[in-house]
């Protein structure tokens, strides 16, 4: 047994915090009007990780790493970045660094979608990643707005700030 099963894409979601942080630091951030309530994040990420798991597993069972490794390599790299983002944003409180990272994540998701679409017999798998891309697009916009709204906010430390 390879030690990999259908639950591997779900693990980062269980371990990582998302925007829905109830810490004093997060509560003190100035938020844009479109910032969702904290209760939205857990169900959204649960659904997205389930779709990612199904998609990744379907490609894994078709190609593995031996027949055509690129789709799964990009899938795992973007999954790693997905796991790192909450630590940059919530733990390290580095909003600008988190924004740069999520833009790179977005690009890797797009590449993964194109690669999954090219897997013969599993072309449908890329469709399951589209809601994830949509949510990460929204999260990127939210991250940028949180950074901009708080770069001059003396009530919170948001880490490194780029001067205008």
Coordinates of C-alpha atoms in Angstrom, one line a residue:
X1 CA 0.0 0.0 0.0
X2 CA 1.3 3.5 -0.9
X3 CA -0.1 5.0 2.3
X4 CA -2.2 7.4 0.1
X5 CA -5.9 7.2 0.1
X6 CA -8.9 9.4 -0.8
X7 CA -8.7 11.5 2.4
X8 CA -5.2 13.0 1.7
X9 CA -6.6 16.3 0.2
X10 CA -8.8 16.7 3.3
X11 CA -6.0 16.8 5.8
X12 CA -4.9 20.4 5.2
X13 CA -8.4 21.5 5.7
X14 CA -8.6 19.8 9.1
X15 CA -5.3 21.3 10.2
X16 CA -5.5 24.8 8.8
X17 CA -7.4 27.9 10.0
X18 CA -9.1 30.0 7.4
X19 CA -10.2 33.6 7.4
X20 CA -12.9 32.7 9.9
X21 CA -10.6 33.4 12.9
X22 CA -12.2 34.6 16.1
X23 CA -9.0 35.9 17.6
X24 CA -8.8 39.4 19.0
X25 CA -6.3 40.2 16.1
X26 CA -8.8 39.1 13.5
X27 CA -11.7 40.8 15.2
X28 CA -9.8 44.1 15.2
X29 CA -9.1 44.1 11.5
X30 CA -11.0 46.6 9.4
X31 CA -13.0 44.4 7.0
X32 CA -14.6 45.1 3.6
X33 CA -18.4 45.1 3.3
X34 CA -18.2 41.7 1.4
X35 CA -16.3 39.9 4.2
X36 CA -18.4 36.8 4.9
X37 CA -19.3 35.8 8.5
X38 CA -16.9 33.3 10.2
X39 CA -19.6 30.6 10.0
X40 CA -19.3 30.5 6.2
X41 CA -15.7 29.3 6.0
X42 CA -15.9 25.8 7.5
X43 CA -18.8 24.5 5.3
X44 CA -17.3 26.1 2.2
X45 CA -13.9 24.6 2.7
X46 CA -15.4 21.2 3.6
X47 CA -17.2 21.1 0.3
X48 CA -14.2 22.4 -1.7
X49 CA -11.8 19.8 -0.1
X50 CA -14.3 17.1 -0.8
X51 CA -14.4 18.1 -4.5
X52 CA -10.6 18.3 -4.6
X53 CA -10.3 14.9 -3.0
X54 CA -12.6 13.3 -5.6
X55 CA -10.8 15.1 -8.4
X56 CA -7.3 14.3 -7.2
X57 CA -8.2 10.7 -6.4
X58 CA -9.7 10.2 -9.9
X59 CA -6.6 11.5 -11.6
X60 CA -4.4 9.4 -9.2
X61 CA -6.2 6.2 -10.0
X62 CA -5.8 6.9 -13.8
X63 CA -2.2 8.1 -14.0
X64 CA -0.5 7.8 -10.7
X65 CA 3.0 9.3 -10.6
X66 CA 4.4 6.8 -13.1
X67 CA 2.4 7.3 -16.2
X68 CA 2.0 11.1 -16.2
X69 CA 3.3 12.8 -13.1
X70 CA 2.7 16.5 -13.9
X71 CA -1.0 16.8 -13.0
X72 CA -0.5 15.3 -9.6
X73 CA 2.8 17.2 -8.9
X74 CA 1.0 20.5 -9.6
X75 CA -2.0 19.2 -7.5
X76 CA 0.2 18.5 -4.5
X77 CA 2.2 21.7 -4.8
X78 CA -1.0 23.8 -4.9
X79 CA -2.3 21.8 -2.0
X80 CA 0.9 22.6 0.0
X81 CA 0.4 26.3 -0.8
X82 CA -3.2 26.0 0.3
X83 CA -1.9 24.6 3.6
X84 CA 0.7 27.4 4.0
X85 CA -1.6 30.4 3.4
X86 CA -3.5 30.2 6.7
X87 CA -0.2 30.3 8.6
X88 CA 1.0 33.3 6.7
X89 CA -2.3 35.1 7.2
X90 CA -3.5 34.0 10.6
X91 CA -0.5 32.8 12.5
X92 CA 2.3 35.0 11.2
X93 CA -0.2 37.9 10.5
X94 CA 1.7 38.7 7.3
X95 CA -1.2 40.0 5.1
X96 CA 0.9 41.2 2.2
X97 CA 3.0 37.9 2.1
X98 CA -0.3 36.0 2.3
X99 CA -1.6 37.9 -0.7
X100 CA 1.5 37.2 -2.8
X101 CA 1.3 33.5 -1.8
X102 CA -2.4 33.2 -2.7
X103 CA -1.8 34.8 -6.1
X104 CA 0.9 32.1 -6.7
X105 CA -1.6 29.5 -5.4
X106 CA -4.2 30.8 -7.9
X107 CA -1.8 30.4 -10.8
X108 CA -1.0 26.8 -9.7
X109 CA -4.7 26.0 -9.4
X110 CA -5.2 27.2 -13.0
X111 CA -2.3 25.1 -14.2
X112 CA -3.7 22.1 -12.3
X113 CA -7.1 22.6 -13.9
X114 CA -5.6 22.6 -17.4
X115 CA -3.5 19.5 -16.6
X116 CA -6.5 17.6 -15.1
X117 CA -8.5 18.5 -18.2
X118 CA -5.8 16.8 -20.3
X119 CA -6.0 13.4 -18.5
X120 CA -7.7 11.0 -20.9
X121 CA -10.6 9.3 -19.3
X122 CA -10.6 11.8 -16.5
X123 CA -11.3 15.1 -18.3
X124 CA -14.3 15.7 -16.0
X125 CA -12.0 16.1 -13.0
X126 CA -11.1 19.7 -13.8
X127 CA -14.7 20.8 -13.4
X128 CA -14.6 19.8 -9.8
X129 CA -11.7 22.3 -9.2
X130 CA -13.6 25.3 -10.7
X131 CA -15.5 26.1 -7.4
X132 CA -12.1 26.0 -5.6
X133 CA -10.7 28.4 -8.2
X134 CA -13.7 30.7 -7.7
X135 CA -13.3 30.7 -3.9
X136 CA -9.6 31.3 -4.0
X137 CA -10.3 34.2 -6.4
X138 CA -12.7 35.6 -3.9
X139 CA -10.2 35.0 -1.0
X140 CA -7.5 36.8 -3.0
X141 CA -9.7 39.8 -3.4
X142 CA -10.6 39.7 0.3
X143 CA -7.0 39.2 1.3
X144 CA -5.9 42.3 -0.8
X145 CA -8.7 44.4 0.7
X146 CA -7.9 43.3 4.3
X147 CA -4.3 44.3 3.6
X148 CA -5.2 47.7 2.1
X149 CA -7.8 48.5 4.8
X150 CA -5.3 47.7 7.6
X151 CA -1.9 48.8 6.4
X152 CA -2.3 52.1 8.3
X153 CA -4.5 50.7 11.1
X154 CA -2.6 51.2 14.4
X155 CA -4.9 48.8 16.2
X156 CA -3.4 45.7 14.5
X157 CA 0.0 44.5 13.3
X158 CA -0.3 43.1 9.8
X159 CA 3.4 42.4 9.3
X160 CA 5.4 43.8 6.4
X161 CA 3.8 46.7 4.6
X162 CA 4.7 47.8 1.1
X163 CA 5.1 51.6 0.9
X164 CA 3.1 53.5 -1.7

